[in-house]
Tab-separated table of N, CA and C in Angstrom:
chain	number	residue	atom	x	y	z
B	1	MET	N	8.383	-4.910	18.313
B	1	MET	CA	8.559	-3.534	17.658
B	1	MET	C	8.541	-4.168	16.221
B	2	SER	N	8.014	-3.356	15.361
B	2	SER	CA	7.970	-3.643	13.942
B	2	SER	C	9.270	-3.468	13.267
B	3	PHE	N	9.522	-3.898	12.226
B	3	PHE	CA	10.701	-3.689	11.417
B	3	PHE	C	10.756	-2.075	10.991
B	4	LEU	N	9.748	-1.457	10.859
B	4	LEU	CA	9.565	0.056	10.550
B	4	LEU	C	10.058	0.772	11.663
B	5	ASN	N	9.648	0.540	13.034
B	5	ASN	CA	10.128	1.301	13.994
B	5	ASN	C	11.563	0.936	14.285
B	6	ALA	N	11.986	-0.251	13.927
B	6	ALA	CA	13.438	-0.541	14.081
B	6	ALA	C	14.352	0.202	13.069
B	7	ALA	N	13.858	0.357	11.999
B	7	ALA	CA	14.493	1.203	10.863
B	7	ALA	C	14.551	2.661	11.385
B	8	ILE	N	13.416	3.092	11.931
B	8	ILE	CA	13.302	4.452	12.352
B	8	ILE	C	14.278	4.792	13.434
B	9	ASN	N	14.377	3.984	14.509
B	9	ASN	CA	15.206	3.980	15.613
B	9	ASN	C	16.843	3.985	15.303
B	10	ASN	N	17.059	3.408	13.974
B	10	ASN	CA	18.499	3.436	13.722
B	10	ASN	C	18.938	4.783	13.046
B	11	VAL	N	17.927	5.661	12.736
B	11	VAL	CA	18.327	7.025	12.330
B	11	VAL	C	19.105	7.794	13.204
B	12	LYS	N	20.322	8.279	12.844
B	12	LYS	CA	21.187	9.076	13.611
B	12	LYS	C	20.705	10.471	13.840
B	13	ASP	N	20.074	11.117	13.009
B	13	ASP	CA	19.582	12.438	13.065
B	13	ASP	C	18.469	12.461	13.652
B	14	GLU	N	18.630	12.941	15.048
B	14	GLU	CA	17.302	12.989	15.660
B	14	GLU	C	16.182	13.772	15.225
B	15	PHE	N	16.433	14.856	14.604
B	15	PHE	CA	15.230	15.677	13.973
B	15	PHE	C	14.442	14.817	13.067
B	16	LEU	N	15.330	14.263	12.162
B	16	LEU	CA	14.720	13.207	11.093
B	16	LEU	C	13.962	12.120	11.791
B	17	LYS	N	14.481	11.419	12.728
B	17	LYS	CA	14.037	10.474	13.378
B	17	LYS	C	12.646	10.784	14.000
B	18	GLU	N	12.574	11.825	14.435
B	18	GLU	CA	11.335	12.440	15.006
B	18	GLU	C	10.385	12.638	14.102
B	19	GLN	N	10.851	13.283	12.959
B	19	GLN	CA	9.818	13.567	12.021
B	19	GLN	C	9.053	12.283	11.526
B	20	LEU	N	10.075	11.251	11.102
B	20	LEU	CA	9.461	9.972	10.437
B	20	LEU	C	8.547	9.350	11.530
B	21	GLN	N	8.938	9.345	12.826
B	21	GLN	CA	8.002	8.704	13.806
B	21	GLN	C	6.602	9.586	13.944
B	22	ASP	N	6.693	10.798	13.914
B	22	ASP	CA	5.519	11.608	13.699
B	22	ASP	C	4.629	11.109	12.537
B	23	ARG	N	5.168	10.941	11.468
B	23	ARG	CA	4.363	10.702	10.209
B	23	ARG	C	3.712	9.411	10.609
B	24	VAL	N	4.422	8.362	11.022
B	24	VAL	CA	3.803	6.980	11.354
B	24	VAL	C	2.874	7.052	12.396
B	25	ASP	N	3.103	8.029	13.478
B	25	ASP	CA	2.106	8.185	14.537
B	25	ASP	C	0.955	8.792	13.980
B	26	ILE	N	1.081	9.721	13.102
B	26	ILE	CA	-0.269	10.069	12.617
B	26	ILE	C	-1.274	9.325	12.014
B	27	ILE	N	-0.512	8.422	11.112
B	27	ILE	CA	-1.364	7.393	10.365
B	27	ILE	C	-2.063	6.460	11.600
B	28	GLY	N	-1.265	5.988	12.478
B	28	GLY	CA	-1.711	5.087	13.629
B	28	GLY	C	-2.746	5.792	14.540
B	29	HIS	N	-2.653	6.939	14.606
B	29	HIS	CA	-3.809	7.735	15.383
B	29	HIS	C	-5.095	7.752	14.587
B	30	LYS	N	-4.967	8.068	13.328
B	30	LYS	CA	-5.995	8.352	12.556
B	30	LYS	C	-6.972	6.981	12.394
B	31	ILE	N	-6.059	5.859	12.183
B	31	ILE	CA	-6.924	4.563	11.975
B	31	ILE	C	-6.979	3.976	13.152
B	32	LYS	N	-6.839	4.452	14.177
B	32	LYS	CA	-6.831	3.413	15.475
B	32	LYS	C	-8.384	3.023	15.788
B	33	PHE	N	-9.413	3.635	15.436
B	33	PHE	CA	-10.655	3.310	15.769
B	33	PHE	C	-11.438	2.943	14.393
B	34	MET	N	-10.850	2.732	13.364
B	34	MET	CA	-11.393	2.431	12.014
B	34	MET	C	-11.210	0.944	11.688
B	35	ASP	N	-12.227	0.414	11.106
B	35	ASP	CA	-12.028	-1.018	10.885
B	35	ASP	C	-10.899	-1.332	9.783
B	36	ARG	N	-10.346	-2.337	9.990
B	36	ARG	CA	-9.245	-2.747	9.239
B	36	ARG	C	-9.785	-3.141	7.836
B	37	VAL	N	-9.069	-2.837	6.935
B	37	VAL	CA	-9.472	-3.151	5.432
B	37	VAL	C	-8.931	-4.510	4.851
B	38	PRO	N	-9.840	-5.459	4.495
B	38	PRO	CA	-9.380	-6.684	3.994
B	38	PRO	C	-8.811	-6.347	2.497
B	39	LEU	N	-7.651	-6.675	2.184
B	39	LEU	CA	-7.014	-6.594	0.871
B	39	LEU	C	-6.237	-7.483	0.269
B	40	ILE	N	-5.784	-7.444	-0.741
B	40	ILE	CA	-4.634	-8.449	-1.371
B	40	ILE	C	-4.001	-7.615	-2.338
B	41	VAL	N	-2.624	-8.069	-2.529
B	41	VAL	CA	-1.588	-7.541	-3.410
B	41	VAL	C	-1.351	-8.472	-4.305
B	42	LEU	N	-1.598	-8.500	-5.561
B	42	LEU	CA	-1.218	-9.394	-6.722
B	42	LEU	C	-0.260	-8.720	-7.711
B	43	ASN	N	0.652	-9.571	-8.418
B	43	ASN	CA	1.315	-9.362	-9.292
B	43	ASN	C	0.486	-9.501	-10.825
B	44	SER	N	1.357	-9.233	-11.731
B	44	SER	CA	0.737	-9.239	-13.111
B	44	SER	C	0.416	-10.792	-13.579
B	45	ASP	N	0.936	-11.603	-12.769
B	45	ASP	CA	0.373	-13.064	-13.190
B	45	ASP	C	-0.734	-13.563	-12.122
B	46	ASN	N	-1.301	-12.436	-11.558
B	46	ASN	CA	-2.490	-12.832	-10.460
B	46	ASN	C	-1.919	-13.553	-9.348
B	47	GLU	N	-0.575	-13.627	-9.118
B	47	GLU	CA	-0.025	-14.288	-7.930
B	47	GLU	C	-0.052	-13.524	-6.703
B	48	VAL	N	-0.181	-13.820	-5.568
B	48	VAL	CA	-0.028	-12.818	-4.308
B	48	VAL	C	1.374	-12.353	-4.200
B	49	ASN	N	1.378	-11.180	-4.063
B	49	ASN	CA	2.852	-10.285	-4.003
B	49	ASN	C	2.848	-10.096	-2.497
B	50	PRO	N	3.690	-10.605	-1.579
B	50	PRO	CA	3.781	-10.379	-0.260
B	50	PRO	C	4.819	-9.178	0.263
B	51	LEU	N	5.393	-8.517	-0.890
B	51	LEU	CA	6.267	-7.445	-0.694
B	51	LEU	C	5.755	-6.435	0.449
B	52	LEU	N	4.655	-6.094	0.427
B	52	LEU	CA	4.257	-5.028	1.264
B	52	LEU	C	3.337	-5.519	2.403
B	53	ASN	N	3.339	-6.679	2.614
B	53	ASN	CA	2.384	-7.055	3.655
B	53	ASN	C	2.691	-6.330	4.998
B	54	GLU	N	3.986	-6.247	5.659
B	54	GLU	CA	4.071	-5.780	6.816
B	54	GLU	C	3.679	-4.260	6.969
B	55	LEU	N	4.177	-3.502	5.757
B	55	LEU	CA	3.609	-2.208	5.773
B	55	LEU	C	1.888	-1.970	5.654
B	56	LEU	N	1.399	-2.879	4.809
B	56	LEU	CA	0.061	-2.995	4.754
B	56	LEU	C	-0.762	-3.175	6.103
B	57	THR	N	-0.220	-3.856	6.935
B	57	THR	CA	-0.660	-4.052	8.120
B	57	THR	C	-0.644	-2.893	9.230
B	58	ILE	N	0.523	-2.155	9.211
B	58	ILE	CA	0.609	-1.042	9.808
B	58	ILE	C	-0.358	0.228	9.355
B	59	ALA	N	-0.633	0.157	8.040
B	59	ALA	CA	-1.301	0.942	7.327
B	59	ALA	C	-2.893	0.929	7.698
B	60	GLY	N	-3.115	-0.285	8.363
B	60	GLY	CA	-4.598	-0.618	8.654
B	60	GLY	C	-5.222	-1.694	7.673
B	61	GLY	N	-4.485	-2.354	7.059
B	61	GLY	CA	-4.898	-3.468	6.187
B	61	GLY	C	-5.048	-4.695	6.916
B	62	ASP	N	-5.708	-5.601	6.318
B	62	ASP	CA	-5.874	-7.049	6.770
B	62	ASP	C	-5.504	-7.826	5.614
B	63	VAL	N	-4.316	-8.231	5.405
B	63	VAL	CA	-4.035	-8.967	4.407
B	63	VAL	C	-4.759	-10.270	4.234
B	64	VAL	N	-5.508	-10.756	3.214
B	64	VAL	CA	-6.212	-11.820	3.030
B	64	VAL	C	-5.568	-12.729	1.953
B	65	ALA	N	-6.000	-14.127	2.023
B	65	ALA	CA	-5.252	-14.913	1.093
B	65	ALA	C	-5.911	-15.070	-0.185
B	66	ALA	N	-6.934	-14.533	-0.602
B	66	ALA	CA	-7.644	-14.595	-2.130
B	66	ALA	C	-8.516	-13.336	-2.383
B	67	PRO	N	-8.376	-13.208	-3.578
B	67	PRO	CA	-9.173	-11.772	-3.982
B	67	PRO	C	-10.532	-11.827	-3.634
B	68	VAL	N	-11.108	-12.969	-3.512
B	68	VAL	CA	-12.723	-13.109	-3.428
B	68	VAL	C	-12.936	-12.580	-2.037
B	69	LEU	N	-11.943	-12.555	-1.079
B	69	LEU	CA	-11.833	-11.941	0.354
B	69	LEU	C	-11.717	-10.568	0.340
B	70	ALA	N	-11.256	-9.879	-0.542
B	70	ALA	CA	-10.500	-8.578	-0.416
B	70	ALA	C	-11.647	-7.559	-0.924
B	71	ARG	N	-11.719	-6.522	-0.193
B	71	ARG	CA	-12.395	-5.181	-0.461
B	71	ARG	C	-11.484	-4.226	-1.290
B	72	VAL	N	-10.064	-4.428	-1.108
B	72	VAL	CA	-9.341	-3.553	-1.849
B	72	VAL	C	-8.253	-4.389	-2.440
B	73	LEU	N	-8.076	-4.270	-3.802
B	73	LEU	CA	-7.013	-4.985	-4.512
B	73	LEU	C	-5.936	-4.173	-5.153
B	74	ILE	N	-4.785	-4.501	-4.692
B	74	ILE	CA	-3.535	-3.606	-5.323
B	74	ILE	C	-2.743	-4.549	-6.305
B	75	TYR	N	-2.553	-3.958	-7.311
B	75	TYR	CA	-1.455	-4.752	-8.292
B	75	TYR	C	-0.174	-3.962	-8.285
B	76	GLN	N	0.963	-4.575	-7.799
B	76	GLN	CA	2.164	-4.363	-7.926
B	76	GLN	C	3.089	-5.408	-8.312
B	77	ASP	N	3.821	-5.053	-9.298
B	77	ASP	CA	4.713	-5.999	-9.999
B	77	ASP	C	6.077	-5.327	-10.279
B	78	GLN	N	7.072	-5.929	-9.563
B	78	GLN	CA	8.631	-5.364	-9.849
B	78	GLN	C	8.967	-5.248	-11.089
B	79	LEU	N	8.528	-5.949	-11.960
B	79	LEU	CA	8.952	-6.119	-13.330
B	79	LEU	C	8.186	-5.273	-14.369
B	80	GLN	N	7.023	-4.555	-13.797
B	80	GLN	CA	6.298	-3.717	-14.729
B	80	GLN	C	5.758	-2.613	-13.795
B	81	GLY	N	5.957	-1.502	-14.213
B	81	GLY	CA	5.354	-0.117	-13.643
B	81	GLY	C	3.840	-0.145	-13.811
B	82	MET	N	3.344	0.905	-13.542
B	82	MET	CA	2.001	1.351	-13.488
B	82	MET	C	1.399	1.041	-15.052
B	83	THR	N	2.308	1.516	-15.926
B	83	THR	CA	1.976	1.791	-17.397
B	83	THR	C	1.793	0.266	-17.901
B	84	GLY	N	2.746	-0.450	-17.734
B	84	GLY	CA	2.494	-1.964	-18.256
B	84	GLY	C	1.384	-2.694	-17.400
B	85	LEU	N	1.140	-2.271	-16.168
B	85	LEU	CA	-0.139	-2.783	-15.433
B	85	LEU	C	-1.496	-2.488	-15.985
B	86	MET	N	-1.506	-1.199	-16.448
B	86	MET	CA	-2.777	-0.713	-16.921
B	86	MET	C	-3.186	-1.571	-18.147
B	87	GLY	N	-2.321	-1.911	-18.979
B	87	GLY	CA	-2.685	-2.832	-20.020
B	87	GLY	C	-2.908	-4.472	-19.725
B	88	ALA	N	-2.348	-4.923	-18.741
B	88	ALA	CA	-2.369	-6.236	-18.205
B	88	ALA	C	-3.533	-6.469	-17.335
B	89	VAL	N	-3.786	-5.521	-16.326
B	89	VAL	CA	-4.850	-5.801	-15.303
B	89	VAL	C	-6.300	-6.095	-15.797
B	90	PRO	N	-6.802	-5.445	-16.771
B	90	PRO	CA	-8.260	-5.709	-17.108
B	90	PRO	C	-8.449	-7.299	-17.427
B	91	ALA	N	-7.562	-7.954	-17.925
B	91	ALA	CA	-7.902	-9.323	-18.403
B	91	ALA	C	-7.631	-10.149	-17.250
B	92	LEU	N	-6.986	-9.565	-16.092
B	92	LEU	CA	-6.811	-10.446	-14.907
B	92	LEU	C	-8.145	-10.376	-13.890
B	93	LEU	N	-8.877	-9.656	-13.889
B	93	LEU	CA	-9.865	-9.240	-13.158
B	93	LEU	C	-11.120	-10.271	-13.157
B	94	GLU	N	-11.578	-10.517	-12.208
B	94	GLU	CA	-13.050	-11.364	-12.154
B	94	GLU	C	-13.986	-10.693	-11.497
B	95	LYS	N	-15.268	-10.296	-12.186
B	95	LYS	CA	-16.324	-9.594	-11.679
B	95	LYS	C	-16.828	-9.773	-10.461
B	96	GLU	N	-16.666	-11.004	-9.959
B	96	GLU	CA	-17.342	-11.451	-8.624
B	96	GLU	C	-16.471	-11.095	-7.456
B	97	TRP	N	-15.127	-10.479	-7.739
B	97	TRP	CA	-14.352	-10.108	-6.533
B	97	TRP	C	-15.012	-8.708	-6.065
B	98	PRO	N	-14.946	-8.731	-4.676
B	98	PRO	CA	-15.610	-7.621	-4.209
B	98	PRO	C	-14.877	-6.266	-4.459
B	99	ALA	N	-13.548	-6.092	-4.782
B	99	ALA	CA	-12.701	-5.018	-4.920
B	99	ALA	C	-13.027	-4.534	-6.376
B	100	VAL	N	-13.461	-5.550	-7.224
B	100	VAL	CA	-13.878	-5.135	-8.575
B	100	VAL	C	-15.364	-4.521	-8.596
B	101	GLU	N	-16.247	-5.235	-7.750
B	101	GLU	CA	-17.594	-4.692	-7.513
B	101	GLU	C	-17.598	-3.232	-7.091
B	102	PHE	N	-16.726	-2.957	-5.890
B	102	PHE	CA	-16.693	-1.761	-5.425
B	102	PHE	C	-15.897	-0.622	-6.052
B	103	SER	N	-15.081	-1.039	-7.159
B	103	SER	CA	-14.163	-0.133	-7.544
B	103	SER	C	-13.224	0.304	-6.774
B	104	ARG	N	-12.551	-0.735	-6.042
B	104	ARG	CA	-11.417	-0.374	-4.930
B	104	ARG	C	-10.222	-1.227	-5.545
B	105	LEU	N	-9.700	-0.772	-6.892
B	105	LEU	CA	-8.620	-1.285	-7.492
B	105	LEU	C	-7.489	-0.168	-7.611
B	106	TYR	N	-6.177	-0.555	-7.406
B	106	TYR	CA	-5.216	0.457	-7.424
B	106	TYR	C	-3.988	-0.376	-8.143
B	107	LEU	N	-3.364	0.617	-8.692
B	107	LEU	CA	-1.982	0.130	-9.344
B	107	LEU	C	-0.797	0.946	-8.583
B	108	MET	N	0.344	0.021	-8.279
B	108	MET	CA	1.458	0.728	-7.498
B	108	MET	C	2.530	0.607	-8.654
B	109	ASP	N	3.389	1.583	-8.721
B	109	ASP	CA	4.636	1.537	-9.431
B	109	ASP	C	5.591	0.587	-8.833
B	110	THR	N	6.550	0.401	-9.804
B	110	THR	CA	7.650	-0.504	-9.140
B	110	THR	C	8.363	0.335	-7.946
B	111	LEU	N	8.726	-0.551	-7.066
B	111	LEU	CA	9.359	0.033	-5.900
B	111	LEU	C	10.768	-0.178	-5.806
B	112	ASN	N	11.442	0.888	-6.433
B	112	ASN	CA	12.925	0.921	-6.741
B	112	ASN	C	13.747	1.338	-5.624
B	113	GLY	N	13.022	1.854	-4.575
B	113	GLY	CA	14.018	2.474	-3.174
B	113	GLY	C	14.515	1.449	-2.340
B	114	ASP	N	15.267	1.853	-1.420
B	114	ASP	CA	15.935	0.933	-0.515
B	114	ASP	C	14.888	0.452	0.700
B	115	PHE	N	14.870	-0.695	0.803
B	115	PHE	CA	13.746	-1.138	1.954
B	115	PHE	C	14.348	-1.121	2.997
B	116	LYS	N	15.596	-0.532	3.312
B	116	LYS	CA	16.249	-0.418	4.601
B	116	LYS	C	16.196	1.235	4.971
B	117	ASP	N	15.905	1.853	3.956
B	117	ASP	CA	15.723	3.283	4.166
B	117	ASP	C	14.522	3.768	4.848
B	118	PRO	N	14.478	4.218	6.217
B	118	PRO	CA	13.343	4.483	6.779
B	118	PRO	C	12.280	5.638	5.974
B	119	GLN	N	13.028	6.555	5.405
B	119	GLN	CA	12.385	7.612	4.750
B	119	GLN	C	11.625	6.977	3.659
B	120	TYR	N	12.163	6.207	2.917
B	120	TYR	CA	11.419	5.440	1.838
B	120	TYR	C	10.411	4.454	2.350
B	121	LEU	N	10.485	3.904	3.394
B	121	LEU	CA	9.483	2.926	3.998
B	121	LEU	C	8.301	3.713	4.509
B	122	VAL	N	8.551	5.009	5.176
B	122	VAL	CA	7.569	5.822	5.510
B	122	VAL	C	6.513	6.338	4.377
B	123	SER	N	7.340	6.628	3.392
B	123	SER	CA	6.627	7.166	2.209
B	123	SER	C	5.727	6.196	1.587
B	124	ILE	N	6.101	4.886	1.709
B	124	ILE	CA	5.401	3.741	1.142
B	124	ILE	C	4.170	3.604	2.021
B	125	LEU	N	4.480	3.696	3.273
B	125	LEU	CA	3.254	3.644	4.318
B	125	LEU	C	2.234	4.580	4.033
B	126	GLU	N	2.610	5.836	3.773
B	126	GLU	CA	1.775	6.811	3.468
B	126	GLU	C	0.896	6.662	2.255
B	127	ASP	N	1.534	6.164	1.469
B	127	ASP	CA	0.807	5.635	0.172
B	127	ASP	C	-0.304	4.862	0.347
B	128	LEU	N	0.136	3.794	1.103
B	128	LEU	CA	-0.709	2.691	1.345
B	128	LEU	C	-1.988	3.176	2.292
B	129	ALA	N	-1.577	3.962	3.128
B	129	ALA	CA	-2.606	4.565	4.167
B	129	ALA	C	-3.735	5.402	3.270
B	130	GLU	N	-3.204	6.032	2.202
B	130	GLU	CA	-4.004	6.786	1.430
B	130	GLU	C	-5.117	6.013	0.463
B	131	ILE	N	-4.321	4.758	0.014
B	131	ILE	CA	-5.065	3.816	-0.795
B	131	ILE	C	-6.124	3.279	0.075
B	132	LEU	N	-5.732	2.764	1.091
B	132	LEU	CA	-6.835	2.102	2.238
B	132	LEU	C	-7.908	2.862	2.633
B	133	TYR	N	-7.679	4.122	2.890
B	133	TYR	CA	-8.434	5.165	3.610
B	133	TYR	C	-8.593	6.309	2.885
B	134	PRO	N	-9.206	6.407	1.659
B	134	PRO	CA	-9.267	7.493	0.816
B	134	PRO	C	-10.187	8.636	1.253
B	135	GLY	N	-9.703	9.816	1.388
B	135	GLY	CA	-10.538	10.898	2.117
B	135	GLY	C	-9.851	11.224	3.498
B	136	TYR	N	-9.342	10.266	4.010
B	136	TYR	CA	-8.826	10.522	5.378
B	136	TYR	C	-7.277	10.919	5.281
B	137	PHE	N	-6.675	10.541	4.339
B	137	PHE	CA	-5.294	10.825	3.980
B	137	PHE	C	-5.072	11.434	2.591
B	138	VAL	N	-4.333	12.441	2.345
B	138	VAL	CA	-3.762	12.868	1.153
B	138	VAL	C	-2.345	13.289	1.193
B	139	PHE	N	-1.480	12.534	0.620
B	139	PHE	CA	-0.034	12.695	0.664
B	139	PHE	C	0.436	13.202	-0.650
B	140	GLY	N	-0.534	13.278	-1.761
B	140	GLY	CA	0.015	13.865	-2.893
B	140	GLY	C	0.638	12.964	-3.977
B	141	THR	N	0.871	11.844	-3.852
B	141	THR	CA	1.648	10.854	-4.618
B	141	THR	C	0.636	10.131	-5.723
B	142	GLU	N	-0.646	10.264	-5.515
B	142	GLU	CA	-1.431	9.634	-6.365
B	142	GLU	C	-1.273	10.076	-7.874
B	143	GLY	N	-1.161	9.185	-8.803
B	143	GLY	CA	-0.535	9.370	-10.258
B	143	GLY	C	0.815	9.284	-10.371
B	144	LYS	N	1.492	9.432	-9.233
B	144	LYS	CA	2.982	9.294	-9.388
B	144	LYS	C	3.422	7.996	-8.794
B	145	ASN	N	3.180	7.677	-7.596
B	145	ASN	CA	3.464	6.297	-6.984
B	145	ASN	C	2.484	5.387	-7.301
B	146	TRP	N	1.336	5.665	-7.376
B	146	TRP	CA	0.150	4.728	-7.443
B	146	TRP	C	-1.072	5.477	-8.075
B	147	MET	N	-1.870	4.801	-8.482
B	147	MET	CA	-3.140	5.222	-8.975
B	147	MET	C	-4.320	4.193	-8.786
B	148	SER	N	-5.544	5.039	-8.771
B	148	SER	CA	-6.793	4.297	-8.770
B	148	SER	C	-7.137	3.743	-10.152
B	149	PHE	N	-7.742	2.486	-10.259
B	149	PHE	CA	-7.857	1.918	-11.498
B	149	PHE	C	-9.335	1.729	-11.740
B	150	GLY	N	-10.163	2.136	-12.686
B	150	GLY	CA	-11.312	2.016	-12.809
B	150	GLY	C	-11.722	1.043	-13.971
B	151	VAL	N	-12.803	0.163	-13.828
B	151	VAL	CA	-13.083	-0.806	-14.794
B	151	VAL	C	-14.499	-0.683	-15.153
């Protein structure tokens, strides 16, 4: 059982628990037969940021060790929001990275929620699913929690 399922199972409100599980199941069902997306999350120092790895795996990602292996690149830094990353990221990119070549670059805002709160975790999962599979998911948080970043 994943940490996300464990968090959902601890919800006392049965209706809320069922809603959260349904949201997770919808994502799982839609991506069941899709290829996993090789990706990496970096911070503003171009260092691997493992904060989201478990949720990324649930959302259909295949977390890789280096940007040269990733078709999707997410920048997320707990010390800088999306605005700060917009100024920092262009200087960090290498044109030979597949994510740069295919314009699959994303910025995520600082994650200020409680990582023990299942509602917050499911919301992040939905954001990640929308990033990994654009066109298959639309949860309406692009521009608020995350954004596509063109170079």
